[in-house]
Amino acid sequence: MKNIMVAGVGGQGLVLATKIMAEAALKAGLDVKTNDVVGLSQRGGMVWGSARIGEKVHSPNIPVGEGDILLGMEPLEALRWKGLLRKGAVVVINEKRTYPSSVLLEEKEYPEKDIGDLEKEYVVIRVDAVKEAKEAGNIKAANTVVLGILARHLDINKEIWEEVLLENVPPKAKDANIKAFNIGYGYQKD
């Protein structure tokens, strides 16, 4: 069983990323349960989803301390969910920051040190997914870069991921999304 948490802010495409992950697992013959919380999804509000993938899954809810992989579509959102993870879990962090109002109003500081400290307990893979997506031809494919990194950590054939991706993105964005996925799939941690 793989327990995957996806955390981000509204407008980042978290629901689509979770859907693609779930459909890839189903096409691979695995059982999957997902859960998305999007009630706060106005641009900039925190959103999250979970997926549990395995032979037989009974609930989409990941027990505290059993998360295997955390996809942080924004660094602060990755930090918020660290308590869900087991020691040594994989944390993929998209480096593009979306500052909350309290930081923009200078009421609080963005927790750079705490985000950096994630590396003390977890395997952290940092990626400037927006930059990589732009190089692939579509800045909106940032989550696809992150999904490419995720794909290396799941027992699902790369071809299945690509097939599902092509079924879920607009025709004009297919080439850029395949390029973005492959950038993520081949991404090497510094």
mmCIF file with all atom_site columns, N, CA, C and O in Angstrom, residues 41-71:
data_model
loop_
_atom_site.group_PDB
_atom_site.id
_atom_site.type_symbol
_atom_site.label_atom_id
_atom_site.label_alt_id
_atom_site.label_comp_id
_atom_site.label_asym_id
_atom_site.label_entity_id
_atom_site.label_seq_id
_atom_site.pdbx_PDB_ins_code
_atom_site.Cartn_x
_atom_site.Cartn_y
_atom_site.Cartn_z
_atom_site.occupancy
_atom_site.B_iso_or_equiv
_atom_site.pdbx_formal_charge
_atom_site.auth_seq_id
_atom_site.auth_comp_id
_atom_site.auth_asym_id
_atom_site.auth_atom_id
_atom_site.pdbx_PDB_model_num
ATOM 1   N N  . SER A 1 41 ? -10.727 26.465 -1.883 1.00 0.00 ? 41 SER A N  1
ATOM 2   C CA . SER A 1 41 ? -9.921  26.514 -3.093 1.00 0.00 ? 41 SER A CA 1
ATOM 3   C C  . SER A 1 41 ? -9.928  27.840 -3.852 1.00 0.00 ? 41 SER A C  1
ATOM 4   O O  . SER A 1 41 ? -9.429  27.900 -4.957 1.00 0.00 ? 41 SER A O  1
ATOM 5   N N  . GLN A 1 42 ? -10.494 28.898 -3.269 1.00 0.00 ? 42 GLN A N  1
ATOM 6   C CA . GLN A 1 42 ? -10.356 30.167 -3.964 1.00 0.00 ? 42 GLN A CA 1
ATOM 7   C C  . GLN A 1 42 ? -8.861  30.429 -4.128 1.00 0.00 ? 42 GLN A C  1
ATOM 8   O O  . GLN A 1 42 ? -8.066  29.973 -3.337 1.00 0.00 ? 42 GLN A O  1
ATOM 9   N N  . ARG A 1 43 ? -8.496  31.130 -5.161 1.00 0.00 ? 43 ARG A N  1
ATOM 10  C CA . ARG A 1 43 ? -7.072  31.339 -5.462 1.00 0.00 ? 43 ARG A CA 1
ATOM 11  C C  . ARG A 1 43 ? -6.296  31.676 -4.197 1.00 0.00 ? 43 ARG A C  1
ATOM 12  O O  . ARG A 1 43 ? -6.586  32.639 -3.507 1.00 0.00 ? 43 ARG A O  1
ATOM 13  N N  . GLY A 1 44 ? -5.329  30.851 -3.892 1.00 0.00 ? 44 GLY A N  1
ATOM 14  C CA . GLY A 1 44 ? -4.467  31.092 -2.741 1.00 0.00 ? 44 GLY A CA 1
ATOM 15  C C  . GLY A 1 44 ? -4.874  30.357 -1.483 1.00 0.00 ? 44 GLY A C  1
ATOM 16  O O  . GLY A 1 44 ? -4.081  30.249 -0.568 1.00 0.00 ? 44 GLY A O  1
ATOM 17  N N  . GLY A 1 45 ? -6.113  29.842 -1.402 1.00 0.00 ? 45 GLY A N  1
ATOM 18  C CA . GLY A 1 45 ? -6.535  29.091 -0.223 1.00 0.00 ? 45 GLY A CA 1
ATOM 19  C C  . GLY A 1 45 ? -5.957  27.692 -0.241 1.00 0.00 ? 45 GLY A C  1
ATOM 20  O O  . GLY A 1 45 ? -5.693  27.126 -1.294 1.00 0.00 ? 45 GLY A O  1
ATOM 21  N N  . MET A 1 46 ? -5.724  27.114 0.949  1.00 0.00 ? 46 MET A N  1
ATOM 22  C CA . MET A 1 46 ? -5.112  25.787 0.987  1.00 0.00 ? 46 MET A CA 1
ATOM 23  C C  . MET A 1 46 ? -6.106  24.704 0.563  1.00 0.00 ? 46 MET A C  1
ATOM 24  O O  . MET A 1 46 ? -7.284  24.748 0.900  1.00 0.00 ? 46 MET A O  1
ATOM 25  N N  . VAL A 1 47 ? -5.600  23.756 -0.213 1.00 0.00 ? 47 VAL A N  1
ATOM 26  C CA . VAL A 1 47 ? -6.367  22.603 -0.670 1.00 0.00 ? 47 VAL A CA 1
ATOM 27  C C  . VAL A 1 47 ? -5.492  21.364 -0.510 1.00 0.00 ? 47 VAL A C  1
ATOM 28  O O  . VAL A 1 47 ? -4.267  21.461 -0.493 1.00 0.00 ? 47 VAL A O  1
ATOM 29  N N  . TRP A 1 48 ? -6.127  20.220 -0.395 1.00 0.00 ? 48 TRP A N  1
ATOM 30  C CA . TRP A 1 48 ? -5.353  18.991 -0.270 1.00 0.00 ? 48 TRP A CA 1
ATOM 31  C C  . TRP A 1 48 ? -6.168  17.807 -0.728 1.00 0.00 ? 48 TRP A C  1
ATOM 32  O O  . TRP A 1 48 ? -7.383  17.866 -0.852 1.00 0.00 ? 48 TRP A O  1
ATOM 33  N N  . GLY A 1 49 ? -5.461  16.748 -1.005 1.00 0.00 ? 49 GLY A N  1
ATOM 34  C CA . GLY A 1 49 ? -6.089  15.500 -1.403 1.00 0.00 ? 49 GLY A CA 1
ATOM 35  C C  . GLY A 1 49 ? -5.219  14.348 -0.944 1.00 0.00 ? 49 GLY A C  1
ATOM 36  O O  . GLY A 1 49 ? -4.039  14.527 -0.642 1.00 0.00 ? 49 GLY A O  1
ATOM 37  N N  . SER A 1 50 ? -5.814  13.190 -0.876 1.00 0.00 ? 50 SER A N  1
ATOM 38  C CA . SER A 1 50 ? -5.041  12.004 -0.514 1.00 0.00 ? 50 SER A CA 1
ATOM 39  C C  . SER A 1 50 ? -5.413  10.878 -1.461 1.00 0.00 ? 50 SER A C  1
ATOM 40  O O  . SER A 1 50 ? -6.505  10.859 -2.036 1.00 0.00 ? 50 SER A O  1
ATOM 41  N N  . ALA A 1 51 ? -4.482  9.966  -1.611 1.00 0.00 ? 51 ALA A N  1
ATOM 42  C CA . ALA A 1 51 ? -4.725  8.763  -2.406 1.00 0.00 ? 51 ALA A CA 1
ATOM 43  C C  . ALA A 1 51 ? -4.059  7.596  -1.695 1.00 0.00 ? 51 ALA A C  1
ATOM 44  O O  . ALA A 1 51 ? -2.927  7.721  -1.225 1.00 0.00 ? 51 ALA A O  1
ATOM 45  N N  . ARG A 1 52 ? -4.770  6.511  -1.621 1.00 0.00 ? 52 ARG A N  1
ATOM 46  C CA . ARG A 1 52 ? -4.208  5.273  -1.087 1.00 0.00 ? 52 ARG A CA 1
ATOM 47  C C  . ARG A 1 52 ? -4.310  4.245  -2.201 1.00 0.00 ? 52 ARG A C  1
ATOM 48  O O  . ARG A 1 52 ? -5.379  4.019  -2.753 1.00 0.00 ? 52 ARG A O  1
ATOM 49  N N  . ILE A 1 53 ? -3.185  3.663  -2.531 1.00 0.00 ? 53 ILE A N  1
ATOM 50  C CA . ILE A 1 53 ? -3.091  2.753  -3.672 1.00 0.00 ? 53 ILE A CA 1
ATOM 51  C C  . ILE A 1 53 ? -2.529  1.416  -3.204 1.00 0.00 ? 53 ILE A C  1
ATOM 52  O O  . ILE A 1 53 ? -1.509  1.372  -2.518 1.00 0.00 ? 53 ILE A O  1
ATOM 53  N N  . GLY A 1 54 ? -3.195  0.325  -3.576 1.00 0.00 ? 54 GLY A N  1
ATOM 54  C CA . GLY A 1 54 ? -2.708  -0.998 -3.194 1.00 0.00 ? 54 GLY A CA 1
ATOM 55  C C  . GLY A 1 54 ? -3.582  -2.092 -3.768 1.00 0.00 ? 54 GLY A C  1
ATOM 56  O O  . GLY A 1 54 ? -4.419  -1.851 -4.642 1.00 0.00 ? 54 GLY A O  1
ATOM 57  N N  . GLU A 1 55 ? -3.407  -3.287 -3.256 1.00 0.00 ? 55 GLU A N  1
ATOM 58  C CA . GLU A 1 55 ? -4.207  -4.424 -3.720 1.00 0.00 ? 55 GLU A CA 1
ATOM 59  C C  . GLU A 1 55 ? -5.666  -4.273 -3.298 1.00 0.00 ? 55 GLU A C  1
ATOM 60  O O  . GLU A 1 55 ? -6.571  -4.509 -4.071 1.00 0.00 ? 55 GLU A O  1
ATOM 61  N N  . LYS A 1 56 ? -5.885  -3.881 -2.036 1.00 0.00 ? 56 LYS A N  1
ATOM 62  C CA . LYS A 1 56 ? -7.236  -3.651 -1.524 1.00 0.00 ? 56 LYS A CA 1
ATOM 63  C C  . LYS A 1 56 ? -7.181  -2.468 -0.570 1.00 0.00 ? 56 LYS A C  1
ATOM 64  O O  . LYS A 1 56 ? -6.470  -2.488 0.413  1.00 0.00 ? 56 LYS A O  1
ATOM 65  N N  . VAL A 1 57 ? -7.949  -1.438 -0.888 1.00 0.00 ? 57 VAL A N  1
ATOM 66  C CA . VAL A 1 57 ? -7.957  -0.211 -0.095 1.00 0.00 ? 57 VAL A CA 1
ATOM 67  C C  . VAL A 1 57 ? -9.373  -0.003 0.427  1.00 0.00 ? 57 VAL A C  1
ATOM 68  O O  . VAL A 1 57 ? -10.334 -0.084 -0.323 1.00 0.00 ? 57 VAL A O  1
ATOM 69  N N  . HIS A 1 58 ? -9.491  0.287  1.713  1.00 0.00 ? 58 HIS A N  1
ATOM 70  C CA . HIS A 1 58 ? -10.809 0.459  2.322  1.00 0.00 ? 58 HIS A CA 1
ATOM 71  C C  . HIS A 1 58 ? -11.187 1.920  2.573  1.00 0.00 ? 58 HIS A C  1
ATOM 72  O O  . HIS A 1 58 ? -12.365 2.227  2.716  1.00 0.00 ? 58 HIS A O  1
ATOM 73  N N  . SER A 1 59 ? -10.191 2.798  2.654  1.00 0.00 ? 59 SER A N  1
ATOM 74  C CA . SER A 1 59 ? -10.477 4.200  2.979  1.00 0.00 ? 59 SER A CA 1
ATOM 75  C C  . SER A 1 59 ? -9.448  5.109  2.312  1.00 0.00 ? 59 SER A C  1
ATOM 76  O O  . SER A 1 59 ? -8.283  4.740  2.193  1.00 0.00 ? 59 SER A O  1
ATOM 77  N N  . PRO A 1 60 ? -9.857  6.309  1.909  1.00 0.00 ? 60 PRO A N  1
ATOM 78  C CA . PRO A 1 60 ? -8.900  7.251  1.334  1.00 0.00 ? 60 PRO A CA 1
ATOM 79  C C  . PRO A 1 60 ? -8.102  7.999  2.399  1.00 0.00 ? 60 PRO A C  1
ATOM 80  O O  . PRO A 1 60 ? -7.124  8.680  2.083  1.00 0.00 ? 60 PRO A O  1
ATOM 81  N N  . ASN A 1 61 ? -8.500  7.876  3.641  1.00 0.00 ? 61 ASN A N  1
ATOM 82  C CA . ASN A 1 61 ? -7.859  8.634  4.712  1.00 0.00 ? 61 ASN A CA 1
ATOM 83  C C  . ASN A 1 61 ? -6.563  7.966  5.164  1.00 0.00 ? 61 ASN A C  1
ATOM 84  O O  . ASN A 1 61 ? -6.558  6.793  5.532  1.00 0.00 ? 61 ASN A O  1
ATOM 85  N N  . ILE A 1 62 ? -5.494  8.735  5.165  1.00 0.00 ? 62 ILE A N  1
ATOM 86  C CA . ILE A 1 62 ? -4.181  8.227  5.544  1.00 0.00 ? 62 ILE A CA 1
ATOM 87  C C  . ILE A 1 62 ? -4.022  8.378  7.059  1.00 0.00 ? 62 ILE A C  1
ATOM 88  O O  . ILE A 1 62 ? -4.124  9.482  7.587  1.00 0.00 ? 62 ILE A O  1
ATOM 89  N N  . PRO A 1 63 ? -3.764  7.275  7.759  1.00 0.00 ? 63 PRO A N  1
ATOM 90  C CA . PRO A 1 63 ? -3.545  7.381  9.205  1.00 0.00 ? 63 PRO A CA 1
ATOM 91  C C  . PRO A 1 63 ? -2.293  8.217  9.510  1.00 0.00 ? 63 PRO A C  1
ATOM 92  O O  . PRO A 1 63 ? -1.308  8.163  8.775  1.00 0.00 ? 63 PRO A O  1
ATOM 93  N N  . VAL A 1 64 ? -2.337  8.975  10.592 1.00 0.00 ? 64 VAL A N  1
ATOM 94  C CA . VAL A 1 64 ? -1.197  9.793  11.005 1.00 0.00 ? 64 VAL A CA 1
ATOM 95  C C  . VAL A 1 64 ? 0.032   8.906  11.164 1.00 0.00 ? 64 VAL A C  1
ATOM 96  O O  . VAL A 1 64 ? -0.029  7.831  11.756 1.00 0.00 ? 64 VAL A O  1
ATOM 97  N N  . GLY A 1 65 ? 1.135   9.341  10.584 1.00 0.00 ? 65 GLY A N  1
ATOM 98  C CA . GLY A 1 65 ? 2.392   8.605  10.682 1.00 0.00 ? 65 GLY A CA 1
ATOM 99  C C  . GLY A 1 65 ? 2.559   7.514  9.656  1.00 0.00 ? 65 GLY A C  1
ATOM 100 O O  . GLY A 1 65 ? 3.543   6.772  9.692  1.00 0.00 ? 65 GLY A O  1
ATOM 101 N N  . GLU A 1 66 ? 1.614   7.390  8.706  1.00 0.00 ? 66 GLU A N  1
ATOM 102 C CA . GLU A 1 66 ? 1.712   6.330  7.699  1.00 0.00 ? 66 GLU A CA 1
ATOM 103 C C  . GLU A 1 66 ? 1.816   6.852  6.271  1.00 0.00 ? 66 GLU A C  1
ATOM 104 O O  . GLU A 1 66 ? 1.775   6.080  5.318  1.00 0.00 ? 66 GLU A O  1
ATOM 105 N N  . GLY A 1 67 ? 1.971   8.159  6.091  1.00 0.00 ? 67 GLY A N  1
ATOM 106 C CA . GLY A 1 67 ? 2.122   8.722  4.751  1.00 0.00 ? 67 GLY A CA 1
ATOM 107 C C  . GLY A 1 67 ? 3.463   8.335  4.152  1.00 0.00 ? 67 GLY A C  1
ATOM 108 O O  . GLY A 1 67 ? 4.503   8.458  4.805  1.00 0.00 ? 67 GLY A O  1
ATOM 109 N N  . ASP A 1 68 ? 3.435   7.843  2.929  1.00 0.00 ? 68 ASP A N  1
ATOM 110 C CA . ASP A 1 68 ? 4.661   7.419  2.243  1.00 0.00 ? 68 ASP A CA 1
ATOM 111 C C  . ASP A 1 68 ? 5.244   8.518  1.362  1.00 0.00 ? 68 ASP A C  1
ATOM 112 O O  . ASP A 1 68 ? 6.464   8.634  1.230  1.00 0.00 ? 68 ASP A O  1
ATOM 113 N N  . ILE A 1 69 ? 4.363   9.298  0.733  1.00 0.00 ? 69 ILE A N  1
ATOM 114 C CA . ILE A 1 69 ? 4.795   10.321 -0.212 1.00 0.00 ? 69 ILE A CA 1
ATOM 115 C C  . ILE A 1 69 ? 3.922   11.557 -0.014 1.00 0.00 ? 69 ILE A C  1
ATOM 116 O O  . ILE A 1 69 ? 2.703   11.454 0.092  1.00 0.00 ? 69 ILE A O  1
ATOM 117 N N  . LEU A 1 70 ? 4.572   12.716 0.009  1.00 0.00 ? 70 LEU A N  1
ATOM 118 C CA . LEU A 1 70 ? 3.864   13.986 0.089  1.00 0.00 ? 70 LEU A CA 1
ATOM 119 C C  . LEU A 1 70 ? 4.273   14.826 -1.109 1.00 0.00 ? 70 LEU A C  1
ATOM 120 O O  . LEU A 1 70 ? 5.464   15.057 -1.330 1.00 0.00 ? 70 LEU A O  1
ATOM 121 N N  . LEU A 1 71 ? 3.288   15.217 -1.908 1.00 0.00 ? 71 LEU A N  1
ATOM 122 C CA . LEU A 1 71 ? 3.532   16.119 -3.021 1.00 0.00 ? 71 LEU A CA 1
ATOM 123 C C  . LEU A 1 71 ? 3.137   17.513 -2.556 1.00 0.00 ? 71 LEU A C  1
ATOM 124 O O  . LEU A 1 71 ? 1.957   17.806 -2.398 1.00 0.00 ? 71 LEU A O  1
#
